[in-house]
CSV table of C-alpha atoms and ligand atoms in Angstrom, one decimal:
chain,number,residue,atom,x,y,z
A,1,UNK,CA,102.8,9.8,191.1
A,2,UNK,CA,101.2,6.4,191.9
A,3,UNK,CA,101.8,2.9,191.9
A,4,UNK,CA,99.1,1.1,190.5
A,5,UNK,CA,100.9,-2.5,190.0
A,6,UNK,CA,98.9,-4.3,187.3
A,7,UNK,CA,98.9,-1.3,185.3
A,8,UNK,CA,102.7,-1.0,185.5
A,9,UNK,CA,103.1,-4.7,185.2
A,10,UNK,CA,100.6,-4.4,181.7
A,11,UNK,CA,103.4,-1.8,180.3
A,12,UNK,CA,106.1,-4.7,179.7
A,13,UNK,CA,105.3,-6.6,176.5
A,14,UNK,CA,107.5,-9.8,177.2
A,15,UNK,CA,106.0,-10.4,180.7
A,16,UNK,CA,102.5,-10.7,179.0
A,17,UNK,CA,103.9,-12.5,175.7
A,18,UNK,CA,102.5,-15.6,177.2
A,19,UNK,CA,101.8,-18.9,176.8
A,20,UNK,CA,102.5,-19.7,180.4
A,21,UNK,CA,103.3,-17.0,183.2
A,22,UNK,CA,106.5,-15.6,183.7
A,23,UNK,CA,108.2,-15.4,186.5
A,24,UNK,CA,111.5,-13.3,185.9
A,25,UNK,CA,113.2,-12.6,189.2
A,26,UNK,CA,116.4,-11.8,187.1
A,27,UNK,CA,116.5,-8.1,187.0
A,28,UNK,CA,120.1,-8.1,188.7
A,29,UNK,CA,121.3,-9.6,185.1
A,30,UNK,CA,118.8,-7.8,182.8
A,31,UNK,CA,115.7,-6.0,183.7
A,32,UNK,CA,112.8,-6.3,181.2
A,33,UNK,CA,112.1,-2.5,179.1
A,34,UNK,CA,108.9,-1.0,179.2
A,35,UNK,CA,106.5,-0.1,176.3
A,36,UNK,CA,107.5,3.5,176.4
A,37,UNK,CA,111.2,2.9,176.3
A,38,UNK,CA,110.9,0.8,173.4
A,39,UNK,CA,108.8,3.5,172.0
A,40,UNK,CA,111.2,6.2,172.4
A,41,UNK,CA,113.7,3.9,170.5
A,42,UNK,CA,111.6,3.1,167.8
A,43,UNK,CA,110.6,7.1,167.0
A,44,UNK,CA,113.9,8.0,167.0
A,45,UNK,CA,114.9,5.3,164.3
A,46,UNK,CA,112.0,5.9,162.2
A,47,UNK,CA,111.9,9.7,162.4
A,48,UNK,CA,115.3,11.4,163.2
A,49,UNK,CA,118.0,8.6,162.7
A,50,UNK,CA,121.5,9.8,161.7
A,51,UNK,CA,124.5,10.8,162.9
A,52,UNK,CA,124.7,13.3,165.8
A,53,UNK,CA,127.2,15.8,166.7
A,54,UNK,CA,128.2,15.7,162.5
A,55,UNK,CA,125.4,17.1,160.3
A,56,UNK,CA,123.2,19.8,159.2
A,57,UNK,CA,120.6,18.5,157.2
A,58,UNK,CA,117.3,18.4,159.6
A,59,UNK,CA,117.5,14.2,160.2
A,60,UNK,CA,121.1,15.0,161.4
A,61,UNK,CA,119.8,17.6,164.3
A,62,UNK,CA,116.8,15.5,165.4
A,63,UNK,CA,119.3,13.1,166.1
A,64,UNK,CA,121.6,15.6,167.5
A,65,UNK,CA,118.9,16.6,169.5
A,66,UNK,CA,117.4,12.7,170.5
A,67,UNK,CA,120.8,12.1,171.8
A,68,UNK,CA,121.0,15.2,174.4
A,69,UNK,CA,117.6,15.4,174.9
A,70,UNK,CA,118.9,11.3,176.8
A,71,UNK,CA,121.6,13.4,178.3
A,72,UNK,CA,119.3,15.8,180.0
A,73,UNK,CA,116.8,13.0,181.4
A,74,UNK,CA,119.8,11.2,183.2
A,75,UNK,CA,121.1,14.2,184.3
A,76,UNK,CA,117.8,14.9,186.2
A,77,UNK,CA,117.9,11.4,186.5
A,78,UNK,CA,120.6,11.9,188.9
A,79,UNK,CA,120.2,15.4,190.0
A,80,UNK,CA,123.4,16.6,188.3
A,81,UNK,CA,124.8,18.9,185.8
A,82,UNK,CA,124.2,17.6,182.0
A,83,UNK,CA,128.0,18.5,181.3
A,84,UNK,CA,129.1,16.0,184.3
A,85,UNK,CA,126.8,13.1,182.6
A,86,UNK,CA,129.3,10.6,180.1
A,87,UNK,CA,127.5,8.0,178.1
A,88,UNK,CA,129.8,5.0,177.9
A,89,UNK,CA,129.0,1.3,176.7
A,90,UNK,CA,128.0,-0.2,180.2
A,91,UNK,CA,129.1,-0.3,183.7
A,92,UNK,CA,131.9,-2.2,182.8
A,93,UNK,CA,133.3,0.1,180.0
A,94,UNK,CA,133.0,3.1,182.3
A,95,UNK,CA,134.5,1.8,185.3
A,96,UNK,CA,137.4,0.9,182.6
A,97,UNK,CA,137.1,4.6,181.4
A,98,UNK,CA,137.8,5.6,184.8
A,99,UNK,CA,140.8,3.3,185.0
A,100,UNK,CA,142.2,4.7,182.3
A,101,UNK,CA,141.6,8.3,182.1
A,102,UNK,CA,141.5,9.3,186.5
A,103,UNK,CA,144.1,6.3,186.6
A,104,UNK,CA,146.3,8.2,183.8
A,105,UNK,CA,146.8,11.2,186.8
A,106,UNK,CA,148.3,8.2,189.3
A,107,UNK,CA,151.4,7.3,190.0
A,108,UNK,CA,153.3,4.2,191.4
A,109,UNK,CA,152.8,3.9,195.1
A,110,UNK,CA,149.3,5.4,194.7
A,111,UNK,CA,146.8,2.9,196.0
A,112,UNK,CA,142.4,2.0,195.0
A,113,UNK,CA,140.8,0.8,197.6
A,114,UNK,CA,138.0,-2.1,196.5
A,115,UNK,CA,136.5,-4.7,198.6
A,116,UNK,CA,136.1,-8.5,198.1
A,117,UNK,CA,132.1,-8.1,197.1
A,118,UNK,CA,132.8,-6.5,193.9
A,119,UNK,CA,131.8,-7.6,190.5
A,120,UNK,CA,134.5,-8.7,188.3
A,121,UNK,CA,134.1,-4.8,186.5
A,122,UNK,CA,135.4,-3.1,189.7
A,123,UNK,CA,138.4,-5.7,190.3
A,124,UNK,CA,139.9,-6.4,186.6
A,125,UNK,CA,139.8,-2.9,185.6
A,126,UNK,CA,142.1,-1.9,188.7
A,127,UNK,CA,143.8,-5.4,188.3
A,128,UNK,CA,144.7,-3.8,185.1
A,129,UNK,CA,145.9,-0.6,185.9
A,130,UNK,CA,147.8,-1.5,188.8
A,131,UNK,CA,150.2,-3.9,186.2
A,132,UNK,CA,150.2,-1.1,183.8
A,133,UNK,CA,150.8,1.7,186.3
A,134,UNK,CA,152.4,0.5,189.2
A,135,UNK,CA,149.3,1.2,191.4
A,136,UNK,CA,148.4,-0.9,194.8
A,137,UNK,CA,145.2,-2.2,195.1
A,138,UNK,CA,143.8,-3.1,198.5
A,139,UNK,CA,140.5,-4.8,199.8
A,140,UNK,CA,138.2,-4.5,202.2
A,141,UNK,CA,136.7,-7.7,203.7
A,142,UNK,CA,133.3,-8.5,203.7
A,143,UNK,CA,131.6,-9.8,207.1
A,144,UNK,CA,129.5,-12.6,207.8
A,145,UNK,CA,126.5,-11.1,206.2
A,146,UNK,CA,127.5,-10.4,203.1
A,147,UNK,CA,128.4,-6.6,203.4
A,148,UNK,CA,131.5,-4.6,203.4
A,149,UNK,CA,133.1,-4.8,206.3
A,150,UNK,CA,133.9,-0.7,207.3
A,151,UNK,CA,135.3,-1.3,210.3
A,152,UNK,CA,138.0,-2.3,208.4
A,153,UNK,CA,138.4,1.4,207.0
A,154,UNK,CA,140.8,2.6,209.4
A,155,UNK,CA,143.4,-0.6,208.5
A,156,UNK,CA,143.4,0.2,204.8
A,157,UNK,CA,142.4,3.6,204.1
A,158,UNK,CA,145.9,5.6,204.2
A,159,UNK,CA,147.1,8.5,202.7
A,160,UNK,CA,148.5,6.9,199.8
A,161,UNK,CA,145.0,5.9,198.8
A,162,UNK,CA,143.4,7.9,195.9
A,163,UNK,CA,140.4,6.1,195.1
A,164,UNK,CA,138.4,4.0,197.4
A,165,UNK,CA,135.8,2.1,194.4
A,166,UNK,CA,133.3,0.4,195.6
A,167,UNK,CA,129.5,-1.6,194.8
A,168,UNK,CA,126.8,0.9,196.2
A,169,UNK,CA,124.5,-2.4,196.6
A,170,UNK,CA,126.0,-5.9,196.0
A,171,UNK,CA,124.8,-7.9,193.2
A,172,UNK,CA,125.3,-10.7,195.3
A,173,UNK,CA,123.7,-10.5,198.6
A,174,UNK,CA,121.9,-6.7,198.5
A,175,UNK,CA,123.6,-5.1,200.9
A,176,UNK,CA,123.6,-1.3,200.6
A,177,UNK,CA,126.7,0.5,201.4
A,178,UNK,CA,126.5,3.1,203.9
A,179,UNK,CA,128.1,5.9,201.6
A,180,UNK,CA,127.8,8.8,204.0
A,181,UNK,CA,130.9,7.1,206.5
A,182,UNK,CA,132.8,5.6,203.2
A,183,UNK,CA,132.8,9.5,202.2
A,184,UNK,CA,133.7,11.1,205.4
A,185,UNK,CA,136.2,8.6,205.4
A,186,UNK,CA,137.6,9.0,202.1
A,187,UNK,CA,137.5,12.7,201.9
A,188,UNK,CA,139.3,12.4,205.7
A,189,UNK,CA,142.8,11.7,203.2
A,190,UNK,CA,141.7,13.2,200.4
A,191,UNK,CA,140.7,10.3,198.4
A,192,UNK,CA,138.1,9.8,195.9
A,193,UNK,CA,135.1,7.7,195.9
A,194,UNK,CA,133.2,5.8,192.9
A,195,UNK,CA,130.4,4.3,193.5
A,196,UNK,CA,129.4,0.9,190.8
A,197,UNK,CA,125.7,1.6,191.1
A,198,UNK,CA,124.8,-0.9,189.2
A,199,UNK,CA,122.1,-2.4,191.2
A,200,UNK,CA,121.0,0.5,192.7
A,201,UNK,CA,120.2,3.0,190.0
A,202,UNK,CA,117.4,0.5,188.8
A,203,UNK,CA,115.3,1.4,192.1
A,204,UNK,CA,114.6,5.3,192.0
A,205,UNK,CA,116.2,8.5,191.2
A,206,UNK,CA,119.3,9.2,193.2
A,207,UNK,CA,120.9,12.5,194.0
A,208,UNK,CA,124.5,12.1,193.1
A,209,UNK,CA,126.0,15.6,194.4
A,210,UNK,CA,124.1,15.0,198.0
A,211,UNK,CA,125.9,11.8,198.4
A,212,UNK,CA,129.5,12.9,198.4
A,213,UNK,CA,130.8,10.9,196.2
A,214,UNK,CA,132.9,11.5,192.9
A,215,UNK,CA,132.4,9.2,190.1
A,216,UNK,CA,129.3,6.9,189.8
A,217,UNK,CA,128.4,4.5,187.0
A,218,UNK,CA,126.1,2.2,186.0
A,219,UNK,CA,124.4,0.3,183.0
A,220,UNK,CA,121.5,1.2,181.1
A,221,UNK,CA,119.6,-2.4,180.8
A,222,UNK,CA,120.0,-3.1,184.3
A,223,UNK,CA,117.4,-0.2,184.3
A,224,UNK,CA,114.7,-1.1,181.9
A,225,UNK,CA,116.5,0.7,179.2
A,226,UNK,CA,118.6,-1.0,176.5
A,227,UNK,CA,121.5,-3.0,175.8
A,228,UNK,CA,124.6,-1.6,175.0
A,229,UNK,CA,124.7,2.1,176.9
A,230,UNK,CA,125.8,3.1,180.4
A,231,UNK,CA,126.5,5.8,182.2
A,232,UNK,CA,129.5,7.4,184.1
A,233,UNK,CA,128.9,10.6,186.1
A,234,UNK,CA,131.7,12.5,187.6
A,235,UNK,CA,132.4,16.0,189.1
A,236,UNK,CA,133.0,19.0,186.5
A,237,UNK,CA,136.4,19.6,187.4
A,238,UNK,CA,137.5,15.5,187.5
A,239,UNK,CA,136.4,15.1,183.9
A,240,UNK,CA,138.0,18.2,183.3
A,241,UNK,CA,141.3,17.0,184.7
A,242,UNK,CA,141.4,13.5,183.3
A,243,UNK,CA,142.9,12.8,180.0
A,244,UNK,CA,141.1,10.8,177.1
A,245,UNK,CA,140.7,6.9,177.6
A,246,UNK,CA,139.6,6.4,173.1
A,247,UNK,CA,140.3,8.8,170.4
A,248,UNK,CA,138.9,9.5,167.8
A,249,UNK,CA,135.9,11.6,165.9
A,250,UNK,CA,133.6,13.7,168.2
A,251,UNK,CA,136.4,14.3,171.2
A,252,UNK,CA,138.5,16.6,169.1
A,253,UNK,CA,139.1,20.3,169.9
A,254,UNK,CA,141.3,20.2,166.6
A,255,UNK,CA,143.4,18.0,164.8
A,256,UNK,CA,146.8,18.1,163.3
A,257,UNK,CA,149.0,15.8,162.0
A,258,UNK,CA,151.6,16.7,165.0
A,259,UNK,CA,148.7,17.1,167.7
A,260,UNK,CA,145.3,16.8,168.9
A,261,UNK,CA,143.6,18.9,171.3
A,262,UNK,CA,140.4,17.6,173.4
A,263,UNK,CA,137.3,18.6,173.3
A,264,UNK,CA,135.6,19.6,176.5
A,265,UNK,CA,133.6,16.9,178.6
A,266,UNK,CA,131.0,15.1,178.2
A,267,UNK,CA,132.3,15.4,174.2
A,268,UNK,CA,136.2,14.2,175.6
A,269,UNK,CA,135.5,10.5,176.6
A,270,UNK,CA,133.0,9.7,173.7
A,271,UNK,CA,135.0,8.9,170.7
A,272,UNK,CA,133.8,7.8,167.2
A,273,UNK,CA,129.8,7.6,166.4
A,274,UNK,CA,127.7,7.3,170.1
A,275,UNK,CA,125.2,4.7,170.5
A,276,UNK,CA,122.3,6.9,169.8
A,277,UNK,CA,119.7,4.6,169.7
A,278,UNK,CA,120.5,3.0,172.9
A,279,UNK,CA,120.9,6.6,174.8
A,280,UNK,CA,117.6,7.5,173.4
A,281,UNK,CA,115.9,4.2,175.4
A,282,UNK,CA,118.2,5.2,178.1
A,283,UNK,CA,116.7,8.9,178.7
A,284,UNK,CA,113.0,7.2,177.9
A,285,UNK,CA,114.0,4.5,181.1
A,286,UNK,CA,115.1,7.3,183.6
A,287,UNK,CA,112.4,8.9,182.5
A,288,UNK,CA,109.8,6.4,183.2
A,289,UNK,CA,111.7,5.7,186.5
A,290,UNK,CA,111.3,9.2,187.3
A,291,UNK,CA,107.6,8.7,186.5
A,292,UNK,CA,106.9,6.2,189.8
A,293,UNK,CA,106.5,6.7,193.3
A,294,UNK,CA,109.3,5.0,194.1
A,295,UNK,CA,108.6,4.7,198.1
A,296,UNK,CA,105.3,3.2,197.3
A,297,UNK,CA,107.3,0.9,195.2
A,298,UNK,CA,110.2,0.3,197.5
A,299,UNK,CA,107.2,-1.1,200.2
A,300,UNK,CA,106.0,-3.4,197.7
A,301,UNK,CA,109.4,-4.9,196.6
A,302,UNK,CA,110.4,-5.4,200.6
A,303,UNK,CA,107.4,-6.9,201.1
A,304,UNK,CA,108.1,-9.3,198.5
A,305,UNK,CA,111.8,-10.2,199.4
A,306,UNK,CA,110.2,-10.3,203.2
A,307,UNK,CA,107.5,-13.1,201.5
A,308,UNK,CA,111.1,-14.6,199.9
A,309,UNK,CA,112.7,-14.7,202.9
A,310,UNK,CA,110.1,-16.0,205.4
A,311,UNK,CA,109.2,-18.9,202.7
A,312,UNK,CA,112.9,-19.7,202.3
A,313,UNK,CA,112.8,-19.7,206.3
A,314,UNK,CA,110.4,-22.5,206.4
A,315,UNK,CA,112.6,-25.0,204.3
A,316,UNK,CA,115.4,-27.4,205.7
A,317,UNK,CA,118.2,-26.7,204.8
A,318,UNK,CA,118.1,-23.3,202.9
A,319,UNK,CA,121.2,-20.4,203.7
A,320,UNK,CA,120.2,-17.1,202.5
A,321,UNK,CA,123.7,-15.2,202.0
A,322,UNK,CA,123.2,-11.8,202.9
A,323,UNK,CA,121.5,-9.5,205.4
A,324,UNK,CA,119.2,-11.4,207.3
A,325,UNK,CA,116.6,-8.5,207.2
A,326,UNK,CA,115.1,-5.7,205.0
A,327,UNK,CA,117.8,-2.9,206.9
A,328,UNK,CA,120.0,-1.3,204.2
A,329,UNK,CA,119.5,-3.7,201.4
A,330,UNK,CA,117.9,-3.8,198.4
A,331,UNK,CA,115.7,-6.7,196.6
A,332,UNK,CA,118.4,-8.7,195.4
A,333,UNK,CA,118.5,-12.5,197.2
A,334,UNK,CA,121.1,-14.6,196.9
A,335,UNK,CA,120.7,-18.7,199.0
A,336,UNK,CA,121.4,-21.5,199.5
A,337,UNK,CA,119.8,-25.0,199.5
A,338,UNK,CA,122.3,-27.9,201.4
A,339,UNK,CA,122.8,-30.8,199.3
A,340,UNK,CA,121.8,-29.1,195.9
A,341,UNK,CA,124.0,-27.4,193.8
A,342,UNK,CA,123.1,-23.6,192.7
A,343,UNK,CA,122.8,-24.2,189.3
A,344,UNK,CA,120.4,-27.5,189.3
A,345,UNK,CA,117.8,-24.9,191.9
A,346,UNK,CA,118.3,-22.9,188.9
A,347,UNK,CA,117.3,-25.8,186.1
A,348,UNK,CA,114.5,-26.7,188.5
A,349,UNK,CA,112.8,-23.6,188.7
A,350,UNK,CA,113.0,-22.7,184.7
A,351,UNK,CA,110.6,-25.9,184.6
A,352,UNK,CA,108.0,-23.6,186.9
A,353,UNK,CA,108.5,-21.0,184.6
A,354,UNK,CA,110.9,-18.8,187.4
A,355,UNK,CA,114.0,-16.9,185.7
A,356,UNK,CA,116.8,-16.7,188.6
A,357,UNK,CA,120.7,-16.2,188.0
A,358,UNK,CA,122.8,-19.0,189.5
A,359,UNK,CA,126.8,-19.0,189.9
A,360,UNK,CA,129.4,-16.9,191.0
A,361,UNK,CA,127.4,-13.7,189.7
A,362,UNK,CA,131.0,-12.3,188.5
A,363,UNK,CA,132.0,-12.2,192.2
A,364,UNK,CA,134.8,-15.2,192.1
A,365,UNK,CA,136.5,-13.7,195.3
A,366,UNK,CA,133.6,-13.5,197.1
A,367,UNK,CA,132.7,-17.3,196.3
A,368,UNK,CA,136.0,-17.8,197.0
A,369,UNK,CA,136.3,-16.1,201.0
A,370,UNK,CA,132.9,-18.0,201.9
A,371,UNK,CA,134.4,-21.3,200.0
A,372,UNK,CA,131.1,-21.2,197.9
A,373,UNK,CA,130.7,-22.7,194.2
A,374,UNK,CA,127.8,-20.1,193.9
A,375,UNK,CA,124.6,-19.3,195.2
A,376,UNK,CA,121.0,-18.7,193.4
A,377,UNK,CA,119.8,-15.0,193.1
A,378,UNK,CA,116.3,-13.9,192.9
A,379,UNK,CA,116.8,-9.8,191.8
A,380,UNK,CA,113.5,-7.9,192.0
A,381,UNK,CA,112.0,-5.2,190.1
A,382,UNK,CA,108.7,-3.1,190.5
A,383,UNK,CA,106.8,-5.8,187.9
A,384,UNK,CA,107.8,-8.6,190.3
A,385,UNK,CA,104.2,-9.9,192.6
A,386,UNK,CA,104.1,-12.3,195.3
A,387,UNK,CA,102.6,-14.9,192.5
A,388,UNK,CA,106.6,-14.9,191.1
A,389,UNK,CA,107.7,-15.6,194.9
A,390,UNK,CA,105.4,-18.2,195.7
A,391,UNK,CA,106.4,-19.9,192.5
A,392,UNK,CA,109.8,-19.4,193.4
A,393,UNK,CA,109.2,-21.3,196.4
A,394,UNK,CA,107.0,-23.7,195.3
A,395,UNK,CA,110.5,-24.8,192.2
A,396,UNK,CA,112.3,-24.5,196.0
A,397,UNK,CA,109.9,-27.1,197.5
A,398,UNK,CA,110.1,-29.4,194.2
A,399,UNK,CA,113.7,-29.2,194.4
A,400,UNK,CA,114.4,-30.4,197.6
A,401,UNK,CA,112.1,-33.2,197.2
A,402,UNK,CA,113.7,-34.1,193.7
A,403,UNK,CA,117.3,-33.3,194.3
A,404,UNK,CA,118.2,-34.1,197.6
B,1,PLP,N1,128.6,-4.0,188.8
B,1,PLP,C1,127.6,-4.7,189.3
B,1,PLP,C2,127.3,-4.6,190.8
B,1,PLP,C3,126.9,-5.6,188.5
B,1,PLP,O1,125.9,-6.3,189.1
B,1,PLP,C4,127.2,-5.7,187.2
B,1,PLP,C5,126.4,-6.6,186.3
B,1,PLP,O2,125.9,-7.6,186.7
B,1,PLP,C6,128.2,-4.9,186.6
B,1,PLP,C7,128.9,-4.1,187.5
B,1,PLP,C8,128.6,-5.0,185.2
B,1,PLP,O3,127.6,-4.5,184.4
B,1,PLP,P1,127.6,-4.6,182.8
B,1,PLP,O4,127.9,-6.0,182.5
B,1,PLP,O5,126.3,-4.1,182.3
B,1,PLP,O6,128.7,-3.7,182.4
């Protein structure tokens, strides 16, 4: 276990594609995917592509076997039993999973608990289900540094509430949430707790049964594995409770024209064909991620977002939203420059080679309680150098002296 930076930073083909240097501080949108996750796709379509879960012939098990062989890596991945790992299309598509299937066992008056930093994925989905179901949906506010506000627990936390849903870090500003009191808090009226984790499973392994949570979910190319594949863990006996969300092949017990029986979990909530492919890249990612020493590399990427924040410091005008420190976030920074609007700081750094997300970053009601039309986010990964900062704040520099 080491962290030898050039070396790790040599193992991603598009940052060294060239001409000029790239600077991607977009990892919150799309991390980039290593050599050996792209390797681990490309074996299994060129040696053991088929169909899993149907077959007998040899290519059919080698696919059978690619596919939980990814199973098994999340699952130590995450610390958790493989049965209790559910591959799904994205965050998005397993939050909705859960909104369908745990929100199938509610009933009206029941109540989820969000807050007003979540992405878009953990608000529509419960939008959603409270129309269809008759559900309330409550929110916790968000205080003046961009985190959720806790203290706000007591207020809307009842005994009515089922599931408390929330962003383990913010996409927006980095906060971490402290899970530990949302828990004790939740499991104080016998609620449940999902965690979105999708910026937070790109920076290390995490033990999911330790934190005390319920469900957890997050994308797979958000952590240097493909498009198109996510992940939705959740305690044996929930899956084991909660009805189907799609039907179809492969989450059958048996089938009649009158009636179908399930099949057990994972198997239950992963209709039709699995994206195989995309699972394989995904075990090779959590693999790799397992690979690093993830507190030498949590050092380096504070020290960067320290560099970020002391340059943006030192120019006129510039907000950051979000923590002002390195306390309980991770490296995702979202500011501010007065006069200029996100998405021109955006434009203006693309010209000095610096990838940056501008906009509402799928977090309208946030935007909307700080009266913001958007912010600019740098998102870091363990590739990211202080060369990509300093260029970030030399496009900063230009665009105050352009655009002001
Ligand atoms: N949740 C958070 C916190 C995110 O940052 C994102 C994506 O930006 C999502 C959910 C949705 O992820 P996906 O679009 O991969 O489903």
């Amino acid at each position: 276990m080491s962290f030898d930076h050039s070396g790790l930073r040599a193992q991603f083909p598009i940052l060294n594609a060239g001409p000029g240097p790239l600077h991607y501080l977009d990892n919150g949108a799309s991390a980039q995917t290593p050599q050996a996750v792209l390797d681990a796709v490309l074996a299994y379509e060129t040696t053991a592509r088929a169909n899993a879960h149907r077959g007998v012939h040899r290519l059919a098990e080698a696919a059978t076997d690619a596919y939980e062989g990814a199973r098994a890596e999340v699952a130590r991945f995450l610390n958790t039993p493989v049965d209790e790992i559910v591959f799904a299309g994205g965050c998005t598509a397993a939050i909705n999973l859960v909104a369908h299937s745990f929100g199938a066992t509610l009933k009206p008056g029941d109540r989820v608990l969000v807050s007003e930093l979540e992405h878009h994925s953990n608000i529509v989905p419960w939008q959603m289900l409270r129309d269809r179901a008759g559900i309330e949906l409550d929110a916790l506010p968000v205080t003046e540094d961009g985190r959720i506000d806790l203290g706000a627990l007591p207020r809307l936390l009842t005994e009515r509430t089922k599931l408390v849903a929330l962003a383990h870090v913010s996409n927006v500003t980095g906060a971490a949430l402290d899970v530990p009191e949302v828990a004790a808090a939740a499991r104080a009226v016998g609620a449940r707790v999902l965690l979105d984790g999708a910026q937070r499973a790109p920076h290390g392994p995490l033990d999911l049964p330790a934190l005390g949570v319920d469900f957890y979910v997050f994308s797979g190319h958000k952590a240097y594995g493909p498009n198109g594949i996510g992940v939705l863990w959740a305690r044996a006996e929930l899956l084991e409770a909660m009805p189907p969300f799609l039907g179809g092949g492969s989450m059958i017990g048996r089938v009649t024209l009158a009636r179908t029986t399930w099949a057990p979990p994972p198997r239950r909530f992963e209709a039709g064909t699995p994206p195989i492919g995309p699972a394989v890249g995904l075990g090779a990612a959590c693999h790799w991620m397992a690979s690093l020493d993830w507190s030498a590399v949590a050092s380096h990427e504070m020290s960067l977002v320290q560099r970020l924040l002391d340059g943006l410091g030192e120019v006129p005008g510039a907000r950051i939203f979000g923590p002002a420190g390195l306390q309980r976030r991770y490296p995702v920074v979202s500011f501010l420059l007065d006069g200029v609007h996100p998405h021109d700081v955006a434009q203006t750094l693309d010209g000095f080679g610096v990838a940056v997300r501008a906009g509402h970053h799928c977090a309208q009601p946030l935007m909307e309680r700080f009266d913001l039309d958007g912010t600019t986010r740098a998102s870091l990964a363990p590739y990211n150098d202080a060369s990509d900062i300093d260029a970030l704040l030399k496009g900063v520099a230009h665009a105050v002296r352009t655009l002001r």
